[in-house]
Coordinates of C-alpha atoms in Angstrom, one line a residue:
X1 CA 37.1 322.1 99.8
X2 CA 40.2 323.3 101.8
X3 CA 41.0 321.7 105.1
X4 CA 40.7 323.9 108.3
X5 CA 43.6 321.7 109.5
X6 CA 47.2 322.5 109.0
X7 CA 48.9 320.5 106.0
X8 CA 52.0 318.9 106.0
X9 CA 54.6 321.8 104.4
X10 CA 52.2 324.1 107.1
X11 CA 53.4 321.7 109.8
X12 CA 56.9 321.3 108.4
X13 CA 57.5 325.0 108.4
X14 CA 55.6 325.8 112.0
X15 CA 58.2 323.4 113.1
X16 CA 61.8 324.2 115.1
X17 CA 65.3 324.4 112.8
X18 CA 68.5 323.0 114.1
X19 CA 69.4 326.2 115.6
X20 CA 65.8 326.9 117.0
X21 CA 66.3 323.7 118.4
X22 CA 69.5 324.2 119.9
X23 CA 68.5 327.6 121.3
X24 CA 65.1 325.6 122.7
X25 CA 67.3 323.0 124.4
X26 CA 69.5 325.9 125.8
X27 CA 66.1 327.7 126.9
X28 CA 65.3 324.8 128.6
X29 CA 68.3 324.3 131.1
X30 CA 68.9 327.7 132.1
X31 CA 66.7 329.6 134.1
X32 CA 66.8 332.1 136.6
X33 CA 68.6 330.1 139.1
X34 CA 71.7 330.5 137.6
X35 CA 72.0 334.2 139.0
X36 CA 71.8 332.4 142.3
X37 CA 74.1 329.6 141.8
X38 CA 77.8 331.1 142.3
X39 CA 76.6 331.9 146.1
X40 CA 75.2 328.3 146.5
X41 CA 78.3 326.3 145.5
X42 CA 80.8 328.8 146.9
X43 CA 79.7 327.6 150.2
X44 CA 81.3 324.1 150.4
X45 CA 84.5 324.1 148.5
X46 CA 85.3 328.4 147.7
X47 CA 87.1 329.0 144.6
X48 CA 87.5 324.8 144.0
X49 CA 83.8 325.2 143.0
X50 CA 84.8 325.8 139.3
X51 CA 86.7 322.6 139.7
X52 CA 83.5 320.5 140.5
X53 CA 81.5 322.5 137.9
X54 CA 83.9 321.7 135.5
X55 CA 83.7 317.7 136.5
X56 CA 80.2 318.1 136.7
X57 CA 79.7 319.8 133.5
X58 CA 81.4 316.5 132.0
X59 CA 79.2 313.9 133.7
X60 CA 76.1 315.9 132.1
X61 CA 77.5 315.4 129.0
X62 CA 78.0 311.5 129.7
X63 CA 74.1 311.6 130.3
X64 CA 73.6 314.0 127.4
X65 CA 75.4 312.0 124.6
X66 CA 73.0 308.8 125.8
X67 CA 70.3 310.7 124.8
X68 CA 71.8 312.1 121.4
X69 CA 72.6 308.7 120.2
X70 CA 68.6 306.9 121.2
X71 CA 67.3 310.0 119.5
X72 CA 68.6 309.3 116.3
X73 CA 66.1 306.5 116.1
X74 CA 63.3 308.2 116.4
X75 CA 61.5 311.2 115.0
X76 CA 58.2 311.4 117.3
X77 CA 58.0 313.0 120.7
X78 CA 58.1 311.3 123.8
X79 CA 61.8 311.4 124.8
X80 CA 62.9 308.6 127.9
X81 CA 59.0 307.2 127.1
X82 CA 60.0 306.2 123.5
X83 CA 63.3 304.9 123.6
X84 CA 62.3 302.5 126.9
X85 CA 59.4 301.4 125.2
X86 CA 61.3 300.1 121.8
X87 CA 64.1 299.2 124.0
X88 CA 62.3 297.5 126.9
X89 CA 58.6 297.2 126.0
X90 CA 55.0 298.7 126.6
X91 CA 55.4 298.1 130.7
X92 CA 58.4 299.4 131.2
X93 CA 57.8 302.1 128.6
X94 CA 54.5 302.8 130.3
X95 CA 56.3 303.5 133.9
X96 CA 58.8 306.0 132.5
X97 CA 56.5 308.2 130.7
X98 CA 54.0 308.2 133.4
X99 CA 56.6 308.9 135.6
X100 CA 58.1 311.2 133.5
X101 CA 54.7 312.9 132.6
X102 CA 54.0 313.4 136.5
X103 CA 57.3 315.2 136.8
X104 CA 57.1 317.7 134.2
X105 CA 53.8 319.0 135.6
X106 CA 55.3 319.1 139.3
X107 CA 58.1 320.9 137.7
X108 CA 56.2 323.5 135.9
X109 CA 54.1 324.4 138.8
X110 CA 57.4 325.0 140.5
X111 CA 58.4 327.2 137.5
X112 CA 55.1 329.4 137.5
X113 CA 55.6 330.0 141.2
X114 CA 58.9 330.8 140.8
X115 CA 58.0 333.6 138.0
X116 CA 55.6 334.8 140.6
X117 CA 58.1 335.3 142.8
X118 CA 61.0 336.9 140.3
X119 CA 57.7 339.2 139.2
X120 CA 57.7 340.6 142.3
X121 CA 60.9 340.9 143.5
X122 CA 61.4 342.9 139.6
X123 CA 58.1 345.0 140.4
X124 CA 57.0 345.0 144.2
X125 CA 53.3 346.8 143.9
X126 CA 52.5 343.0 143.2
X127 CA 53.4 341.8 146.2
X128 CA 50.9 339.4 148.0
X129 CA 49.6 338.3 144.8
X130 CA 51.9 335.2 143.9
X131 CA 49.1 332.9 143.1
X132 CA 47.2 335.0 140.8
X133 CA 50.5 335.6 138.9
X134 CA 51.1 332.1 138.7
X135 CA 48.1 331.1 137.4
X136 CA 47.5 333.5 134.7
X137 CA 51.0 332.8 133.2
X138 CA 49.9 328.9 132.9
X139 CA 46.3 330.2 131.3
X140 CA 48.4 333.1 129.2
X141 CA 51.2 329.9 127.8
X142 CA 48.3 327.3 127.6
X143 CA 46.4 329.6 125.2
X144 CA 49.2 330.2 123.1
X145 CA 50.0 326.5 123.2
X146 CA 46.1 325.9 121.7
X147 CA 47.3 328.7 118.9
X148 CA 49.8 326.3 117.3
X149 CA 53.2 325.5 117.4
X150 CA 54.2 328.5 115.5
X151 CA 53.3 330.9 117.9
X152 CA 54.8 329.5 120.8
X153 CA 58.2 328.7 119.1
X154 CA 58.3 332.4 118.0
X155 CA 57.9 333.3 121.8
X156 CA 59.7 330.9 122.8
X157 CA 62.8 331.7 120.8
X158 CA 62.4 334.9 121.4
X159 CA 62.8 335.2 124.9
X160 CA 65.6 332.9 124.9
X161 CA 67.9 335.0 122.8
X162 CA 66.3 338.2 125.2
X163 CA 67.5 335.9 128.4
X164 CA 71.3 335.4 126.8
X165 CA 71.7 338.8 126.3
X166 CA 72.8 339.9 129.9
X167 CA 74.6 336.2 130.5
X168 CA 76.3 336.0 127.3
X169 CA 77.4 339.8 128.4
X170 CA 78.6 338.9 131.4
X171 CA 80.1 335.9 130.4
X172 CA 82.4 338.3 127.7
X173 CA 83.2 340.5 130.5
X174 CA 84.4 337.6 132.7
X175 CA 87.4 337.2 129.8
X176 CA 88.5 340.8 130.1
X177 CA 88.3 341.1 134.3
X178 CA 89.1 337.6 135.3
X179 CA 92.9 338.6 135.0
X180 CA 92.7 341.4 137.7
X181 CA 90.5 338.5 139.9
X182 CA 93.4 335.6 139.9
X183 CA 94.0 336.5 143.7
X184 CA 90.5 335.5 144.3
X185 CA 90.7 332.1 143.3
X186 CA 94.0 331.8 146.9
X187 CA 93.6 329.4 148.1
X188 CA 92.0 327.3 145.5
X189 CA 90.4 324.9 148.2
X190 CA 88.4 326.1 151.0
X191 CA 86.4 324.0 153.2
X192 CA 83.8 324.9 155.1
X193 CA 84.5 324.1 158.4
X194 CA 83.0 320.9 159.9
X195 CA 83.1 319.4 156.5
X196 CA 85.4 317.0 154.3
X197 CA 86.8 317.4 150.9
X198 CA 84.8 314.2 149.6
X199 CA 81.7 315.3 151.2
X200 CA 81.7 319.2 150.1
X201 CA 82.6 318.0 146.7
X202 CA 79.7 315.6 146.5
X203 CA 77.4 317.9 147.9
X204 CA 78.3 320.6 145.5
X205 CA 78.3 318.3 142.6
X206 CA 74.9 317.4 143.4
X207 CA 73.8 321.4 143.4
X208 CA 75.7 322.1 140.5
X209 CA 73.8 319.0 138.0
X210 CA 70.5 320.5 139.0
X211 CA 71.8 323.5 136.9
X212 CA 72.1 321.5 133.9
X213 CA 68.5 319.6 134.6
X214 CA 66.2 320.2 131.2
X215 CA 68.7 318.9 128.4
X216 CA 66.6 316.3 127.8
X217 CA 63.2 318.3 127.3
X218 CA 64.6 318.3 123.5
X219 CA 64.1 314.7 123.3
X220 CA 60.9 314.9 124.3
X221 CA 59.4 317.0 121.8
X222 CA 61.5 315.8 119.2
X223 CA 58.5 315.6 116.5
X224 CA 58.2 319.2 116.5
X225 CA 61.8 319.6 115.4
X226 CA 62.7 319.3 111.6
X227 CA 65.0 316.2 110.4
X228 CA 64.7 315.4 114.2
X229 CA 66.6 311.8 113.5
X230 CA 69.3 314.5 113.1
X231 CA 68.8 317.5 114.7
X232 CA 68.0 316.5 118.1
X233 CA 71.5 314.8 118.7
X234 CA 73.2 317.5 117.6
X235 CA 71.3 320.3 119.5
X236 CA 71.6 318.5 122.6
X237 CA 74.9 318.0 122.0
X238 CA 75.0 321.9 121.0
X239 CA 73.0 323.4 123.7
X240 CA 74.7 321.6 126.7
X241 CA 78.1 322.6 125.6
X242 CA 76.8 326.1 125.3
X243 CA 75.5 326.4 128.6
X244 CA 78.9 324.5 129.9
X245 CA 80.5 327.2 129.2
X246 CA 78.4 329.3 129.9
X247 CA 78.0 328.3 133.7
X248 CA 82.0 328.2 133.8
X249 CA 82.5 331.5 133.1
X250 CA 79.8 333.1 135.6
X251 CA 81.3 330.9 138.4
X252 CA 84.7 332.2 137.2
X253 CA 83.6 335.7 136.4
X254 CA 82.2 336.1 140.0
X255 CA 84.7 334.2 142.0
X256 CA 87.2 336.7 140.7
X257 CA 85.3 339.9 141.3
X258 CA 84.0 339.5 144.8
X259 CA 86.2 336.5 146.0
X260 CA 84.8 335.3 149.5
X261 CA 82.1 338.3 149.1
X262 CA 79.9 336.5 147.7
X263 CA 78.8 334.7 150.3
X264 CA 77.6 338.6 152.3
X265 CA 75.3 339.0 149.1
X266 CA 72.1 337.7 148.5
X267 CA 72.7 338.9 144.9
X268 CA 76.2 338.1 143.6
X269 CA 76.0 337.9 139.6
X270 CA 74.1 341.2 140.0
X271 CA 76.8 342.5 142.2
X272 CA 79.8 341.3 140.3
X273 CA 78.4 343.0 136.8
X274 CA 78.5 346.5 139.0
X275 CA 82.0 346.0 139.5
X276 CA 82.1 345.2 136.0
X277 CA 80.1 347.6 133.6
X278 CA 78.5 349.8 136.9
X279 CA 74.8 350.5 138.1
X280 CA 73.4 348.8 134.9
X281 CA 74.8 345.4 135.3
X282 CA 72.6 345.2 138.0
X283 CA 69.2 345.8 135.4
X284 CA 70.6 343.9 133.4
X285 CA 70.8 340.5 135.5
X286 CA 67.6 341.6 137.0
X287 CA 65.6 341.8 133.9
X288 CA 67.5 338.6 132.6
X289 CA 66.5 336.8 135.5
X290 CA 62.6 337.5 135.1
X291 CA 63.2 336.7 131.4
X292 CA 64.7 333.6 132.2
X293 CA 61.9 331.9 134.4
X294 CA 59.8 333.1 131.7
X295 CA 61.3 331.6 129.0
X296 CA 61.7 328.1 131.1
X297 CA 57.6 328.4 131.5
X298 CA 57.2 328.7 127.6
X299 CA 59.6 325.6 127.4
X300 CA 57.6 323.9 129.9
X301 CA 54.1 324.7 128.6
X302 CA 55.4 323.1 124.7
X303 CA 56.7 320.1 126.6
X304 CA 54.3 319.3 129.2
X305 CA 51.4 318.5 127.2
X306 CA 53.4 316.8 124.1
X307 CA 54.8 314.4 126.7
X308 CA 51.2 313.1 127.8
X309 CA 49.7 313.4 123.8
X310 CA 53.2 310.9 122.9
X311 CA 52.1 308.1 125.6
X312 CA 48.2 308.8 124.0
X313 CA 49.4 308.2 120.5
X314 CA 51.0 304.7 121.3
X315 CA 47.8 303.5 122.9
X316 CA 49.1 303.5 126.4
X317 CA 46.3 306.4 127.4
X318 CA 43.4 306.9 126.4
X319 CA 43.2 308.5 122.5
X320 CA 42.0 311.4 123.6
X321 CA 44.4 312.5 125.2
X322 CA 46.3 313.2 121.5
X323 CA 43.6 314.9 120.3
X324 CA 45.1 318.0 118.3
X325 CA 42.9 320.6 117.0
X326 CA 43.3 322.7 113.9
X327 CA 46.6 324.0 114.4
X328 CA 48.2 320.6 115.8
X329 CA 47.9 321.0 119.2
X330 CA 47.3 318.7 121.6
X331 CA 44.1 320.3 123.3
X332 CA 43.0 318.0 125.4
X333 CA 46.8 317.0 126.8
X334 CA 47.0 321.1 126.9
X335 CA 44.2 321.3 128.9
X336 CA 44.8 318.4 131.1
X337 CA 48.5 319.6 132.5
X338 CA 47.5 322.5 132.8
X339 CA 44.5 322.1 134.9
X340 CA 46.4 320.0 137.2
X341 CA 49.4 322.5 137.4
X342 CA 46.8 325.1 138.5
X343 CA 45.7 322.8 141.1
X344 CA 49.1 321.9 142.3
X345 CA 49.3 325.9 142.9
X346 CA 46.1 326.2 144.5
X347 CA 46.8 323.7 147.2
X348 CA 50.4 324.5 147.7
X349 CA 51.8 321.2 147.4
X350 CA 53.7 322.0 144.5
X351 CA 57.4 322.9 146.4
X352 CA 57.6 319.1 147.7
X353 CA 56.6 317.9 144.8
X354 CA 58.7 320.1 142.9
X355 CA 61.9 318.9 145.3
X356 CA 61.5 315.0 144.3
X357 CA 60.6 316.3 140.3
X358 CA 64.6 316.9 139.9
X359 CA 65.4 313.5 141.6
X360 CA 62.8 312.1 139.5
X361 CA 64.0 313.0 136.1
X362 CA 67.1 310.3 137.0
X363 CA 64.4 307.7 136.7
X364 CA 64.5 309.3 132.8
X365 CA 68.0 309.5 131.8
X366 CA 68.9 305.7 133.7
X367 CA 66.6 303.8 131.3
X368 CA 68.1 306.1 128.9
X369 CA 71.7 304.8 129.3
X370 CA 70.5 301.5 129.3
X371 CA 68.2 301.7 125.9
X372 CA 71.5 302.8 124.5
X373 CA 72.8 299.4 125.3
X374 CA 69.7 297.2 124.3
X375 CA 69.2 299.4 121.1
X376 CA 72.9 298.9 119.7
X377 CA 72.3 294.9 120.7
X378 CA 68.6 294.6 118.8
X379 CA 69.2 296.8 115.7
X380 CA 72.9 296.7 115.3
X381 CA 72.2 298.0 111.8
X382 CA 70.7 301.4 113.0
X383 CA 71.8 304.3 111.0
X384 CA 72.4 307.0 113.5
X385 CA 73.9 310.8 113.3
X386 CA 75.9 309.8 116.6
X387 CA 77.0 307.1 118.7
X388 CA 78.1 307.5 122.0
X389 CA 82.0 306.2 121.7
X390 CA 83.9 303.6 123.6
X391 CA 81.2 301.2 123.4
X392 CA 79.6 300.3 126.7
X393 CA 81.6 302.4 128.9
X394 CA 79.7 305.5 129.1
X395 CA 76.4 304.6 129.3
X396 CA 77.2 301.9 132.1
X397 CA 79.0 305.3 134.0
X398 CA 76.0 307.6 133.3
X399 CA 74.1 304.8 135.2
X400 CA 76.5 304.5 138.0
X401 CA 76.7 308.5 138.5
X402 CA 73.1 308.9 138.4
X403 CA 72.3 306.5 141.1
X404 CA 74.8 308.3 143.2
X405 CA 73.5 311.1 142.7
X406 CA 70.6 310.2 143.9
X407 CA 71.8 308.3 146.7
X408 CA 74.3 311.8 147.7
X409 CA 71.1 313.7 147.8
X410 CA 68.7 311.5 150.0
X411 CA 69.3 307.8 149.6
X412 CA 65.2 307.8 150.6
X413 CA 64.7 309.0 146.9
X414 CA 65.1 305.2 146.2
X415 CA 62.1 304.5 148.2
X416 CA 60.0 307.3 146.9
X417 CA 61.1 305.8 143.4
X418 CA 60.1 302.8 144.1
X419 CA 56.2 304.2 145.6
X420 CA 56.0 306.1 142.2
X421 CA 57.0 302.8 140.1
X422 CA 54.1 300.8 142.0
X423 CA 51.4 303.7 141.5
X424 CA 52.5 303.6 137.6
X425 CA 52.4 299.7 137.2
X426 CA 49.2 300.0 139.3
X427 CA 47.9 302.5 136.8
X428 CA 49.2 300.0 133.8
X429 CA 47.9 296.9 135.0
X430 CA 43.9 298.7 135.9
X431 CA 43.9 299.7 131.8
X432 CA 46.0 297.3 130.1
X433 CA 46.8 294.2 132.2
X434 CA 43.9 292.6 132.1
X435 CA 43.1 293.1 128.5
X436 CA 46.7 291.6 127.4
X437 CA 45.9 288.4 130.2
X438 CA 42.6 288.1 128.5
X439 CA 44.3 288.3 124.8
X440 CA 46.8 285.7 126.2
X441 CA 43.9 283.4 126.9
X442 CA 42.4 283.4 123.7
X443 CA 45.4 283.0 121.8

């Protein structure tokens, strides 16, 4: 009798390829914010801003390449969850994917309200009716989610290649007008009065790295990736690089069209690509921008759930929370994250939560760097795609940067990290402490 369940060339195939993958992983980090971005690090340093992009673009990568190398050991989901747990055990792994689980819903509650609100802005007769719109893109993407991997990877990749369309465009228009710009970028540096170099460039630097946030969502859901011992290190490799330069050249391309106007638009990638190409540039970034925060929610409703089924499936939560139905999706994760993003945009509480999600994910790539150290030590004999080079050096800087990071942004983070490690270790102990002190006693 044939199964009603997906076999293993069915699951194989429904799968992501290298350049799926790397096209996932680029859907991930950019969204619509990007359109927004060259107004909100103008601010603090002017035309220097491509300076600190550029520096900050290379401290992503010093976090990226930590997660290329510890993914190479693994070919199942989970991401920071499954590389602290082999690294560092079943507590510690516990704490980071709980953590880490908690994050990604906060953040896609953030992400549905935000298509809400590009929605609107793109067609106003909805205005007033944020919630609604919210919601039924969660319902719509958790839906497809229950259909199977298949379907959401063809949306999903889809949309992606619709969203690069008007930035990959602008971005080739930047290398034929940046020329005429050069008197823009004179003088290079300019502060913001009341402010000092070290400060604006911290400050910036910590704006600009919440554009690159996401690059390690391909970690995550790593099992739905083919060959992903190998694939997964090189499409985050791939995909950050890609948007690197990417970002550059829309910082650069606007800088040199409107110079210190961009700081008397509330639009200035959409006002730079009239300058450029004329009245369509402005559809263009408009309908790129709606696309964008759509294509981050199909991102976010693949990962969310697979995240929460990868902690279930190592017997840190409950079983049935990796329960997968016919097509080999996790229903009961689905249907969990999804109910409590709808009820994060119910109650509102979503924007503060979704303000400590980005410091959050820190708490993911630190135990990263350091699993990259405590892997090399334990199974020196690894076979990996790639290794992170100069031994110890980079992973021991991704650390450093990312707590300053956190510490430029609010050093209170640190506290609010340390309330959510206590809830999680709280969580741990209530279903497994007790049953390991009792196994302790009977051995």
């Amino acid at each position: 009798m044939a199964s009603n369940h997906m076999n293993e060339q069915e699951r194989e195939k429904a799968k992501f390829s290298l350049s799926g993958a790397t096209l996932y992983g680029i859907n991930a980090v950019i969204g619509s914010g990007i359109f927004l971005l060259p107004q909100s690090i103008y601010k603090g340093l002017g035309p220097a801003s491509i300076a600190v992009m550029f520096g900050t673009a290379i401290l992503t990568i010093m976090l990226a390449v930590c997660f290329a190398e510890v993914a190479g050991y693994f070919g199942k989901n989970g991401g920071a969850f499954q590389y602290s747990k082999r690294a560092f055990g079943d507590f510690v792994g516990f704490n980071v994917g709980f953590l880490g689980w908690a994050v990604t819903i906060f953040a896609w509650a953030a992400m549905a309200a935000g298509f809400a609100k590009m929605f609107i802005i793109t067609f106003p007769a909805f205005e007033g009716y944020n919630i609604p719109l919210s919601i039924a893109l969660v319902i719509l993407l958790s839906l497809m989610n229950i259909a199977g991997l298949r379907t959401s990877k063809i949306f999903t990749i889809t949309a992606t290649i619709a969203k690069l369309i008007p930035i990959v465009a602008f971005s080739a228009c930047t290398l034929f007008f940046i020329k005429n710009g050069l008197p823009n970028f004179t003088p290079f540096v300019q502060l913001e009065p009341g402010t000092n170099l070290l400060g604006a460039v911290s400050n910036t630097a910590v704006y600009i790295f919440y554009g690159f946030i996401g690059f390690e969502t391909l970690s995550i859901v790593a099992g739905e990736m083919r060959d992903p011992e190998k694939n997964v290190p090189r499409a985050i490799l791939g995909s950050i690089s890609i948007v690197s330069v990417l970002y550059m050249l829309i910082i650069g391309g606007t800088i040199a069209m409107l110079g210190g106007g961009i700081m008397d638009t509330n639009a200035p990638v959409q006002d730079a690509f009239v300058k450029m190409i004329g009245p369509v540039g402005a559809w263009l970034v408009s309908i790129g921008a709606l696309i964008s925060i759509t294509g981050l929610n199909m991102g976010e409703s693949i990962m969310v759930p697979r995240f929460g089924a990868a902690i279930a499936k190592e017997g840190l939560l409950p079983a049935s929370i990796a329960k997968e139905n016919k097509n080999a999706a996790p229903v009961v994760a689905v249907a969990i994250s999804s109910a409590i993003t709808i009820a994060l945009l119910l109650t509102g509480s979503f924007e503060t939560l979704a303000g400590l999600s980005v410091v959050f994910r820190f708490f993911q790539y630190i135990p990263t760097a350091l699993a990259v150290m405590k892997l090399r030590k334990d199974e020196p004999d690894a076979k990996v795609v790639f290794r992170v080079p100069f031994g110890p050096v980079i992973p021991v800087l991704a650390v450093v940067i990312s707590l300053l990071m956190i510490w430029g942004d609010n050093p209170m983070h640190f506290v609010r990290g340390a309330i959510g490690i206590v809830i999680a270790s709280s969580v741990y102990y209530v279903m497994h402490g007790r049953k390991k002190h009792a196994n302790h006693h009977l051995i």
